[in-house]
DNA sequence: CTCCATGCAAATCTTTTGCAATCCT
DNA sequence: AGGATTGCAAAAGATTTGCATGGAG
């Protein structure tokens, strides 16, 4: 089922009584042309027709609510975003040196969190699982021989 | 072994050829009087003798390198920090409404991440596992009856 | 004595907001 | 028409940095 992102977004907007505007669609389309992970500034710079930064942020929030985008923190000063057109369930391995991001499945890990949430009485929503370290490339460069 | 935090910090500073100053010790001591999780501003406000905000940030970075503090992101605009005097291994459950934070052990979950890191060739360092949702209190308030 | 560290204030940077003009429905 | 949305520029916050003065080794 999980239809075309545009469908999803438009439905979302209608449902919320919001307008389907050119700026909003431009942002949505911009997403498709960027790597899966991106920063607000990158998206802003890639848009055509141009959309103001303010609107980009405003729209990112809507896309998040619509379930098409996820905000992720990689330990840097600014936020990163992740396209979520296909609702996978995965964690991130972030390279501390070059920022490269790898993904992996989190089946077991997620279950552990769900269990903990239940024990503490939390109604669990999103789960974030991230590992920080050195990617293979930077690792090789780092230890030329130890 | 894992001695007194002050010992750890002083050793760290010596090892790095840095000075053991009054401001640095004040920050370290301030940590002990705050809840386990705190924000830079809270720490800054609690210090006596007074230490400038700039120095608080500079010192937090040193404490992080010394392994006494961990920077954590709870999805808010500003960073949060966590005291790590006893190197536990845990994840966080963050309430989206009130910000309350619960902790839980992450044995199995961590192993899953280690396994993924190995598969991808990452040299794994820190692992962050966080769940977002509603704490019991906010949950009760949220669904007065659905 | 020589650097390192601190404070202060200014500078950065990202994200948010007020408001008048403009666009959907 | 009528409320929602946009762009612009200013505001807001958190964190960082330059630089002269004071402090640790």
GROMACS .gro file of C-alpha atoms (C1' of nucleotides) in nm:
model
  342
    1UNK     CA    1   0.000   0.000   0.000
    2UNK     CA    2   0.230   0.269   0.136
    3UNK     CA    3   0.179   0.492  -0.165
    4UNK     CA    4   0.365   0.768  -0.338
    5UNK     CA    5   0.515   1.017  -0.091
    6UNK     CA    6   0.328   1.296  -0.261
    7UNK     CA    7   0.000   1.118  -0.200
    8UNK     CA    8   0.089   1.071   0.161
    9UNK     CA    9   0.180   1.434   0.206
   10UNK     CA   10  -0.124   1.569   0.028
   11UNK     CA   11  -0.356   1.346   0.227
   12UNK     CA   12  -0.188   1.457   0.542
   13UNK     CA   13  -0.232   1.823   0.455
   14UNK     CA   14  -0.597   1.781   0.360
   15UNK     CA   15  -0.667   1.587   0.675
   16UNK     CA   16  -0.518   1.867   0.880
   17UNK     CA   17  -0.698   2.137   0.687
   18UNK     CA   18  -0.371   2.276   0.554
   19UNK     CA   19  -0.299   2.409   0.209
   20UNK     CA   20  -0.117   2.222  -0.064
   21UNK     CA   21   0.118   2.494  -0.180
   22UNK     CA   22   0.390   2.521  -0.437
   23UNK     CA   23   0.655   2.572  -0.169
   24UNK     CA   24   0.552   2.259   0.017
   25UNK     CA   25   0.558   2.046  -0.291
   26UNK     CA   26   0.894   2.189  -0.390
   27UNK     CA   27   1.039   2.085  -0.056
   28UNK     CA   28   0.895   1.739  -0.089
   29UNK     CA   29   1.044   1.702  -0.432
   30UNK     CA   30   1.376   1.838  -0.315
   31UNK     CA   31   1.394   1.549  -0.072
   32UNK     CA   32   1.390   1.298  -0.350
   33UNK     CA   33   1.699   1.449  -0.508
   34UNK     CA   34   1.912   1.448  -0.196
   35UNK     CA   35   2.097   1.163  -0.029
   36UNK     CA   36   1.891   0.985   0.231
   37UNK     CA   37   2.052   1.186   0.510
   38UNK     CA   38   2.080   1.560   0.477
   39UNK     CA   39   2.093   1.889   0.661
   40UNK     CA   40   1.837   2.165   0.645
   41UNK     CA   41   2.084   2.391   0.465
   42UNK     CA   42   2.151   2.134   0.196
   43UNK     CA   43   1.785   2.097   0.127
   44UNK     CA   44   1.737   2.470   0.126
   45UNK     CA   45   2.015   2.515  -0.126
   46UNK     CA   46   1.884   2.246  -0.360
   47UNK     CA   47   1.532   2.378  -0.398
   48UNK     CA   48   1.387   2.516  -0.716
   49UNK     CA   49   1.190   2.720  -0.733
   50UNK     CA   50   1.361   2.888  -0.438
   51UNK     CA   51   1.192   2.861  -0.103
   52UNK     CA   52   1.286   3.063   0.199
   53UNK     CA   53   1.479   2.899   0.480
   54UNK     CA   54   1.195   2.973   0.717
   55UNK     CA   55   0.955   2.779   0.500
   56UNK     CA   56   1.195   2.492   0.466
   57UNK     CA   57   1.204   2.454   0.842
   58UNK     CA   58   0.831   2.497   0.867
   59UNK     CA   59   0.776   2.234   0.600
   60UNK     CA   60   1.025   1.990   0.748
   61UNK     CA   61   0.817   1.993   1.061
   62UNK     CA   62   0.507   1.905   0.863
   63UNK     CA   63   0.688   1.630   0.678
   64UNK     CA   64   0.796   1.493   1.009
   65UNK     CA   65   0.442   1.488   1.133
   66UNK     CA   66   0.335   1.324   0.811
   67UNK     CA   67   0.587   1.050   0.875
   68UNK     CA   68   0.792   1.120   0.565
   69UNK     CA   69   1.095   1.262   0.741
   70UNK     CA   70   1.275   1.189   1.062
   71UNK     CA   71   1.494   1.432   1.248
   72UNK     CA   72   1.817   1.272   1.366
   73UNK     CA   73   2.101   1.400   1.579
   74UNK     CA   74   2.449   1.295   1.490
   75UNK     CA   75   2.626   1.480   1.764
   76UNK     CA   76   2.689   1.790   1.560
   77UNK     CA   77   2.568   2.140   1.628
   78UNK     CA   78   2.296   2.134   1.367
   79UNK     CA   79   2.024   1.876   1.310
   80UNK     CA   80   2.023   1.620   1.034
   81UNK     CA   81   1.717   1.480   0.866
   82UNK     CA   82   1.643   1.147   0.714
   83UNK     CA   83   1.404   1.063   0.438
   84UNK     CA   84   1.161   0.791   0.549
   85UNK     CA   85   0.966   0.699   0.239
   86UNK     CA   86   0.982   0.333   0.324
   87UNK     CA   87   0.948   0.304   0.702
   88UNK     CA   88   1.240   0.074   0.765
   89UNK     CA   89   1.352   0.012   1.117
   90UNK     CA   90   1.721   0.074   1.148
   91UNK     CA   91   2.001   0.218   1.355
   92UNK     CA   92   2.297   0.435   1.256
   93UNK     CA   93   2.671   0.394   1.283
   94UNK     CA   94   2.825   0.739   1.265
   95UNK     CA   95   3.192   0.799   1.189
   96UNK     CA   96   3.334   1.053   1.428
   97UNK     CA   97   3.595   1.160   1.179
   98UNK     CA   98   3.427   1.192   0.842
   99UNK     CA   99   3.060   1.183   0.933
  100UNK     CA  100   2.984   0.889   0.707
  101UNK     CA  101   2.672   0.707   0.824
  102UNK     CA  102   2.605   0.335   0.799
  103UNK     CA  103   2.274   0.172   0.874
  104UNK     CA  104   2.181  -0.158   1.026
  105UNK     CA  105   1.869  -0.347   1.130
  106UNK     CA  106   1.764  -0.322   1.490
  107UNK     CA  107   1.518  -0.601   1.548
  108UNK     CA  108   1.651  -0.739   1.874
  109UNK     CA  109   1.767  -0.407   2.006
  110UNK     CA  110   1.428  -0.250   1.955
  111UNK     CA  111   1.256  -0.528   2.139
  112UNK     CA  112   1.482  -0.467   2.436
  113UNK     CA  113   1.376  -0.103   2.445
  114UNK     CA  114   1.009  -0.195   2.415
  115UNK     CA  115   1.047  -0.425   2.707
  116UNK     CA  116   1.210  -0.156   2.918
  117UNK     CA  117   0.941   0.093   2.824
  118UNK     CA  118   0.673  -0.147   2.932
  119UNK     CA  119   0.846  -0.205   3.262
  120UNK     CA  120   0.865   0.169   3.327
  121UNK     CA  121   0.514   0.241   3.207
  122UNK     CA  122   0.625   0.451   2.911
  123UNK     CA  123   0.412   0.466   2.599
  124UNK     CA  124   0.691   0.412   2.350
  125UNK     CA  125   0.709   0.594   2.020
  126UNK     CA  126   1.027   0.634   1.825
  127UNK     CA  127   1.344   0.447   1.911
  128UNK     CA  128   1.688   0.580   1.825
  129UNK     CA  129   1.988   0.351   1.820
  130UNK     CA  130   2.322   0.494   1.724
  131UNK     CA  131   2.681   0.387   1.750
  132UNK     CA  132   2.975   0.623   1.716
  133UNK     CA  133   3.320   0.524   1.605
  134UNK     CA  134   3.546   0.510   1.304
  135UNK     CA  135   3.441   0.386   0.965
  136UNK     CA  136   3.669   0.141   0.784
  137UNK     CA  137   3.826   0.414   0.571
  138UNK     CA  138   3.913   0.651   0.853
  139UNK     CA  139   4.021   0.359   1.062
  140UNK     CA  140   4.282   0.259   0.807
  141UNK     CA  141   4.408   0.613   0.793
  142UNK     CA  142   4.413   0.640   1.168
  143UNK     CA  143   4.625   0.336   1.246
  144UNK     CA  144   4.887   0.324   0.970
  145UNK     CA  145   5.045   0.065   1.193
  146UNK     CA  146   5.015   0.039   1.568
  147UNK     CA  147   3.972   0.069   4.111
  148UNK     CA  148   3.780   0.340   3.928
  149UNK     CA  149   3.877   0.603   4.180
  150UNK     CA  150   3.747   0.937   4.290
  151UNK     CA  151   3.637   1.156   4.000
  152UNK     CA  152   3.875   1.424   4.109
  153UNK     CA  153   4.164   1.183   4.084
  154UNK     CA  154   4.054   1.083   3.740
  155UNK     CA  155   4.027   1.441   3.625
  156UNK     CA  156   4.357   1.551   3.771
  157UNK     CA  157   4.538   1.257   3.620
  158UNK     CA  158   4.380   1.334   3.289
  159UNK     CA  159   4.489   1.696   3.302
  160UNK     CA  160   4.845   1.607   3.402
  161UNK     CA  161   4.867   1.345   3.133
  162UNK     CA  162   4.761   1.604   2.877
  163UNK     CA  163   4.994   1.870   3.008
  164UNK     CA  164   4.700   2.088   3.114
  165UNK     CA  165   4.667   2.295   3.427
  166UNK     CA  166   4.466   2.200   3.732
  167UNK     CA  167   4.285   2.526   3.795
  168UNK     CA  168   4.033   2.650   4.044
  169UNK     CA  169   3.771   2.696   3.771
  170UNK     CA  170   3.812   2.341   3.647
  171UNK     CA  171   3.779   2.196   3.991
  172UNK     CA  172   3.477   2.412   4.060
  173UNK     CA  173   3.305   2.274   3.754
  174UNK     CA  174   3.386   1.920   3.855
  175UNK     CA  175   3.247   1.976   4.198
  176UNK     CA  176   2.940   2.145   4.057
  177UNK     CA  177   2.863   1.822   3.875
  178UNK     CA  178   2.832   1.633   4.197
  179UNK     CA  179   2.560   1.864   4.323
  180UNK     CA  180   2.340   1.842   4.017
  181UNK     CA  181   2.101   1.570   3.911
  182UNK     CA  182   2.262   1.310   3.692
  183UNK     CA  183   2.129   1.477   3.378
  184UNK     CA  184   2.169   1.850   3.336
  185UNK     CA  185   2.207   2.133   3.090
  186UNK     CA  186   2.509   2.356   3.052
  187UNK     CA  187   2.311   2.653   3.181
  188UNK     CA  188   2.210   2.471   3.496
  189UNK     CA  189   2.567   2.381   3.571
  190UNK     CA  190   2.678   2.734   3.497
  191UNK     CA  191   2.422   2.875   3.736
  192UNK     CA  192   2.512   2.638   4.019
  193UNK     CA  193   2.883   2.710   4.029
  194UNK     CA  194   3.059   2.881   4.315
  195UNK     CA  195   3.292   3.046   4.289
  196UNK     CA  196   3.141   3.181   3.969
  197UNK     CA  197   3.289   3.059   3.646
  198UNK     CA  198   3.222   3.213   3.307
  199UNK     CA  199   2.994   3.033   3.065
  200UNK     CA  200   3.278   3.006   2.817
  201UNK     CA  201   3.488   2.821   3.070
  202UNK     CA  202   3.202   2.592   3.161
  203UNK     CA  203   3.175   2.483   2.800
  204UNK     CA  204   3.549   2.452   2.766
  205UNK     CA  205   3.565   2.242   3.079
  206UNK     CA  206   3.274   2.022   2.984
  207UNK     CA  207   3.467   1.926   2.677
  208UNK     CA  208   3.764   1.826   2.887
  209UNK     CA  209   3.544   1.628   3.124
  210UNK     CA  210   3.401   1.451   2.826
  211UNK     CA  211   3.745   1.359   2.705
  212UNK     CA  212   3.833   1.244   3.054
  213UNK     CA  213   3.534   1.011   3.046
  214UNK     CA  214   3.356   1.177   3.335
  215UNK     CA  215   3.076   1.334   3.136
  216UNK     CA  216   2.874   1.232   2.837
  217UNK     CA  217   2.695   1.469   2.606
  218UNK     CA  218   2.346   1.348   2.524
  219UNK     CA  219   2.083   1.481   2.285
  220UNK     CA  220   1.725   1.460   2.395
  221UNK     CA  221   1.578   1.617   2.087
  222UNK     CA  222   1.576   1.968   2.225
  223UNK     CA  223   1.753   2.270   2.089
  224UNK     CA  224   2.028   2.268   2.348
  225UNK     CA  225   2.252   1.983   2.456
  226UNK     CA  226   2.216   1.790   2.777
  227UNK     CA  227   2.498   1.632   2.970
  228UNK     CA  228   2.516   1.327   3.186
  229UNK     CA  229   2.747   1.257   3.474
  230UNK     CA  230   2.934   0.930   3.419
  231UNK     CA  231   3.118   0.869   3.742
  232UNK     CA  232   3.036   0.503   3.740
  233UNK     CA  233   3.049   0.391   3.375
  234UNK     CA  234   2.716   0.216   3.365
  235UNK     CA  235   2.582   0.099   3.036
  236UNK     CA  236   2.228   0.222   2.986
  237UNK     CA  237   1.975   0.371   2.751
  238UNK     CA  238   1.725   0.653   2.798
  239UNK     CA  239   1.351   0.679   2.774
  240UNK     CA  240   1.264   1.042   2.716
  241UNK     CA  241   0.916   1.183   2.771
  242UNK     CA  242   0.818   1.405   2.481
  243UNK     CA  243   0.586   1.609   2.695
  244UNK     CA  244   0.763   1.678   3.023
  245UNK     CA  245   1.120   1.582   2.945
  246UNK     CA  246   1.144   1.332   3.226
  247UNK     CA  247   1.416   1.074   3.156
  248UNK     CA  248   1.415   0.711   3.261
  249UNK     CA  249   1.708   0.475   3.227
  250UNK     CA  250   1.734   0.110   3.149
  251UNK     CA  251   2.003  -0.151   3.094
  252UNK     CA  252   2.104  -0.223   2.737
  253UNK     CA  253   2.291  -0.549   2.748
  254UNK     CA  254   2.132  -0.726   2.455
  255UNK     CA  255   2.077  -0.411   2.253
  256UNK     CA  256   2.440  -0.313   2.276
  257UNK     CA  257   2.553  -0.650   2.160
  258UNK     CA  258   2.335  -0.613   1.852
  259UNK     CA  259   2.507  -0.285   1.768
  260UNK     CA  260   2.850  -0.435   1.824
  261UNK     CA  261   2.765  -0.709   1.586
  262UNK     CA  262   2.650  -0.465   1.320
  263UNK     CA  263   2.964  -0.257   1.366
  264UNK     CA  264   3.180  -0.560   1.316
  265UNK     CA  265   2.991  -0.652   1.002
  266UNK     CA  266   3.041  -0.303   0.860
  267UNK     CA  267   3.403  -0.274   0.968
  268UNK     CA  268   3.337   0.011   1.210
  269UNK     CA  269   3.556   0.050   1.516
  270UNK     CA  270   3.276   0.102   1.765
  271UNK     CA  271   3.300   0.350   2.048
  272UNK     CA  272   2.999   0.489   2.224
  273UNK     CA  273   2.650   0.351   2.173
  274UNK     CA  274   2.339   0.561   2.223
  275UNK     CA  275   2.003   0.399   2.270
  276UNK     CA  276   1.701   0.618   2.329
  277UNK     CA  277   1.331   0.576   2.319
  278UNK     CA  278   1.085   0.866   2.297
  279UNK     CA  279   0.731   0.858   2.419
  280UNK     CA  280   0.511   0.950   2.711
  281UNK     CA  281   0.597   0.881   3.071
  282UNK     CA  282   0.331   0.726   3.295
  283UNK     CA  283   0.233   1.061   3.443
  284UNK     CA  284   0.188   1.246   3.115
  285UNK     CA  285   0.022   0.945   2.970
  286UNK     CA  286  -0.248   0.950   3.234
  287UNK     CA  287  -0.305   1.317   3.171
  288UNK     CA  288  -0.313   1.267   2.798
  289UNK     CA  289  -0.581   1.000   2.780
  290UNK     CA  290  -0.837   1.101   3.041
  291UNK     CA  291  -1.051   0.846   2.863
  292UNK     CA  292  -1.035   0.759   2.497
  293DC     C1'  293   5.939   3.312   3.359
  294DT     C1'  294   5.652   3.109   3.004
  295DC     C1'  295   5.253   2.937   2.863
  296DC     C1'  296   4.801   2.805   2.967
  297DA     C1'  297   4.353   2.948   3.122
  298DT     C1'  298   3.994   3.280   3.222
  299DG     C1'  299   3.656   3.634   3.161
  300DC     C1'  300   3.418   3.935   2.885
  301DA     C1'  301   3.200   4.061   2.503
  302DA     C1'  302   3.146   4.010   2.039
  303DA     C1'  303   3.078   3.680   1.689
  304DT     C1'  304   2.868   3.248   1.496
  305DC     C1'  305   2.524   2.952   1.348
  306DT     C1'  306   2.109   2.733   1.329
  307DT     C1'  307   1.637   2.773   1.391
  308DT     C1'  308   1.227   3.065   1.507
  309DT     C1'  309   0.909   3.447   1.475
  310DG     C1'  310   0.645   3.897   1.351
  311DC     C1'  311   0.420   4.094   0.989
  312DA     C1'  312   0.260   4.259   0.545
  313DA     C1'  313   0.184   4.077   0.099
  314DT     C1'  314   0.015   3.675  -0.151
  315DC     C1'  315  -0.180   3.220  -0.234
  316DC     C1'  316  -0.510   2.819  -0.170
  317DT     C1'  317  -0.986   2.660  -0.116
  318DA     C1'  318  -1.391   3.630   0.033
  319DG     C1'  319  -1.121   3.457   0.412
  320DG     C1'  320  -0.804   3.223   0.650
  321DA     C1'  321  -0.352   2.999   0.562
  322DT     C1'  322   0.121   3.058   0.387
  323DT     C1'  323   0.533   3.291   0.238
  324DG     C1'  324   0.938   3.575   0.240
  325DC     C1'  325   1.212   3.888   0.458
  326DA     C1'  326   1.450   4.047   0.808
  327DA     C1'  327   1.497   4.068   1.280
  328DA     C1'  328   1.507   3.783   1.697
  329DA     C1'  329   1.636   3.419   1.971
  330DG     C1'  330   1.933   3.076   2.178
  331DA     C1'  331   2.316   2.805   2.249
  332DT     C1'  332   2.788   2.765   2.190
  333DT     C1'  333   3.240   2.949   2.032
  334DT     C1'  334   3.616   3.263   1.979
  335DG     C1'  335   3.951   3.679   2.009
  336DC     C1'  336   4.212   3.905   2.309
  337DA     C1'  337   4.414   4.119   2.720
  338DT     C1'  338   4.485   3.996   3.196
  339DG     C1'  339   4.581   3.675   3.562
  340DG     C1'  340   4.744   3.205   3.715
  341DA     C1'  341   4.979   2.733   3.724
  342DG     C1'  342   5.401   2.474   3.660
   0.00000   0.00000   0.00000
